[in-house]
Amino acid sequence: SGAILVNSDLSGANLTGANLKGDDLTHTYAEGANFTDANLSGANLADVHLLDANFEGADLTQAQWQYTTCPDGTNSDEQGGTCCGHLSGATPSAGCD
């Protein structure tokens, strides 16, 4: 945790179980990334491209979504400022109802 991943290319990255709590991923491209069981609580996911990313079991408590491309291709701003409910069928452990 504590990483600054602004403007990174994480496309296809395997981040299974990663601790990204509170990390800044602003403007990151993470298409097809695997966030299975990752801790993304409090992470800044503003303007992150998450098309086809996997969030099964991820903790998204208080994650910040702004102009984020959700895994199902929708935009967080058009979904009430969140990608919760648009995670391509994944059920995160916390943070999304």
mmCIF file of C-alpha atoms in Angstrom:
data_model
loop_
_atom_site.group_PDB
_atom_site.id
_atom_site.type_symbol
_atom_site.label_atom_id
_atom_site.label_comp_id
_atom_site.label_asym_id
_atom_site.label_seq_id
_atom_site.Cartn_x
_atom_site.Cartn_y
_atom_site.Cartn_z
ATOM 1 C CA SER A 1 0.000 0.000 0.000
ATOM 2 C CA GLY A 2 1.041 3.611 -0.398
ATOM 3 C CA ALA A 3 1.894 3.221 -4.070
ATOM 4 C CA ILE A 4 1.315 6.027 -6.528
ATOM 5 C CA LEU A 5 0.330 4.388 -9.778
ATOM 6 C CA VAL A 6 -0.852 7.516 -11.597
ATOM 7 C CA ASN A 7 -0.709 7.195 -15.402
ATOM 8 C CA SER A 8 0.362 3.531 -15.201
ATOM 9 C CA ASP A 9 -0.369 0.765 -17.682
ATOM 10 C CA LEU A 10 -1.635 -2.212 -15.706
ATOM 11 C CA SER A 11 -3.476 -3.829 -18.598
ATOM 12 C CA GLY A 12 -3.641 -7.581 -18.058
ATOM 13 C CA ALA A 13 -1.732 -7.323 -14.754
ATOM 14 C CA ASN A 14 -2.251 -10.006 -12.108
ATOM 15 C CA LEU A 15 -2.900 -8.082 -8.884
ATOM 16 C CA THR A 16 -4.533 -10.985 -7.041
ATOM 17 C CA GLY A 17 -4.469 -10.281 -3.303
ATOM 18 C CA ALA A 18 -2.602 -6.991 -3.767
ATOM 19 C CA ASN A 19 -2.777 -4.397 -1.005
ATOM 20 C CA LEU A 20 -3.690 -1.195 -2.846
ATOM 21 C CA LYS A 21 -5.422 0.373 0.157
ATOM 22 C CA GLY A 22 -5.593 4.144 -0.331
ATOM 23 C CA ASP A 23 -3.381 4.016 -3.412
ATOM 24 C CA ASP A 24 -3.713 6.557 -6.223
ATOM 25 C CA LEU A 25 -4.445 4.902 -9.569
ATOM 26 C CA THR A 26 -5.687 8.086 -11.297
ATOM 27 C CA HIS A 27 -5.500 7.986 -15.119
ATOM 28 C CA THR A 28 -4.393 4.338 -15.077
ATOM 29 C CA TYR A 29 -5.147 1.896 -17.887
ATOM 30 C CA ALA A 30 -6.053 -1.468 -16.332
ATOM 31 C CA GLU A 31 -8.093 -3.230 -18.998
ATOM 32 C CA GLY A 32 -8.335 -6.941 -18.226
ATOM 33 C CA ALA A 33 -6.405 -6.593 -14.937
ATOM 34 C CA ASN A 34 -7.060 -9.181 -12.228
ATOM 35 C CA PHE A 35 -7.903 -7.576 -8.860
ATOM 36 C CA THR A 36 -9.244 -10.808 -7.307
ATOM 37 C CA ASP A 37 -9.222 -10.529 -3.484
ATOM 38 C CA ALA A 38 -7.292 -7.231 -3.705
ATOM 39 C CA ASN A 39 -7.677 -4.540 -1.047
ATOM 40 C CA LEU A 40 -8.687 -1.351 -2.866
ATOM 41 C CA SER A 41 -10.369 0.300 0.116
ATOM 42 C CA GLY A 42 -10.022 4.064 -0.164
ATOM 43 C CA ALA A 43 -8.201 3.782 -3.494
ATOM 44 C CA ASN A 44 -8.532 6.623 -5.994
ATOM 45 C CA LEU A 45 -9.892 5.079 -9.187
ATOM 46 C CA ALA A 46 -10.628 8.378 -10.959
ATOM 47 C CA ASP A 47 -10.357 8.164 -14.753
ATOM 48 C CA VAL A 48 -9.195 4.537 -14.623
ATOM 49 C CA HIS A 49 -9.998 2.279 -17.586
ATOM 50 C CA LEU A 50 -11.192 -1.032 -16.051
ATOM 51 C CA LEU A 51 -12.885 -2.716 -19.017
ATOM 52 C CA ASP A 52 -13.001 -6.500 -18.414
ATOM 53 C CA ALA A 53 -11.103 -6.191 -15.097
ATOM 54 C CA ASN A 54 -11.878 -8.853 -12.463
ATOM 55 C CA PHE A 55 -12.853 -7.709 -8.955
ATOM 56 C CA GLU A 56 -14.078 -11.012 -7.501
ATOM 57 C CA GLY A 57 -13.723 -10.798 -3.708
ATOM 58 C CA ALA A 58 -12.082 -7.346 -3.844
ATOM 59 C CA ASP A 59 -12.545 -4.818 -1.044
ATOM 60 C CA LEU A 60 -13.755 -1.561 -2.596
ATOM 61 C CA THR A 61 -14.833 0.162 0.625
ATOM 62 C CA GLN A 62 -14.752 3.940 0.089
ATOM 63 C CA ALA A 63 -13.065 3.605 -3.312
ATOM 64 C CA GLN A 64 -13.262 6.873 -5.237
ATOM 65 C CA TRP A 65 -14.803 6.642 -8.701
ATOM 66 C CA GLN A 66 -14.842 9.576 -11.091
ATOM 67 C CA TYR A 67 -15.095 9.258 -14.861
ATOM 68 C CA THR A 68 -14.018 5.624 -14.458
ATOM 69 C CA THR A 69 -14.667 3.080 -17.194
ATOM 70 C CA CYS A 70 -16.300 0.192 -15.330
ATOM 71 C CA PRO A 71 -15.532 -3.463 -16.164
ATOM 72 C CA ASP A 72 -18.813 -3.742 -18.110
ATOM 73 C CA GLY A 73 -17.955 -0.673 -20.241
ATOM 74 C CA THR A 74 -20.257 1.822 -18.510
ATOM 75 C CA ASN A 75 -18.981 5.090 -17.041
ATOM 76 C CA SER A 76 -19.072 5.613 -13.264
ATOM 77 C CA ASP A 77 -20.372 9.180 -13.672
ATOM 78 C CA GLU A 78 -23.420 7.824 -15.507
ATOM 79 C CA GLN A 79 -23.989 5.244 -12.733
ATOM 80 C CA GLY A 80 -24.295 7.583 -9.760
ATOM 81 C CA GLY A 81 -20.549 8.070 -9.270
ATOM 82 C CA THR A 82 -19.683 4.384 -8.815
ATOM 83 C CA CYS A 83 -18.890 1.179 -10.650
ATOM 84 C CA CYS A 84 -20.679 -0.838 -7.950
ATOM 85 C CA GLY A 85 -23.214 -2.959 -9.782
ATOM 86 C CA HIS A 86 -21.137 -2.745 -12.968
ATOM 87 C CA LEU A 87 -18.325 -5.135 -12.132
ATOM 88 C CA SER A 88 -19.219 -7.764 -14.757
ATOM 89 C CA GLY A 89 -20.836 -10.112 -12.242
ATOM 90 C CA ALA A 90 -18.108 -9.986 -9.591
ATOM 91 C CA THR A 91 -19.236 -9.724 -5.999
ATOM 92 C CA PRO A 92 -16.684 -7.745 -4.014
ATOM 93 C CA SER A 93 -16.264 -8.601 -0.348
ATOM 94 C CA ALA A 94 -17.048 -5.067 0.816
ATOM 95 C CA GLY A 95 -17.775 -1.589 -0.410
ATOM 96 C CA CYS A 96 -20.395 -2.409 -3.009
ATOM 97 C CA ASP A 97 -23.955 -3.377 -2.185
#
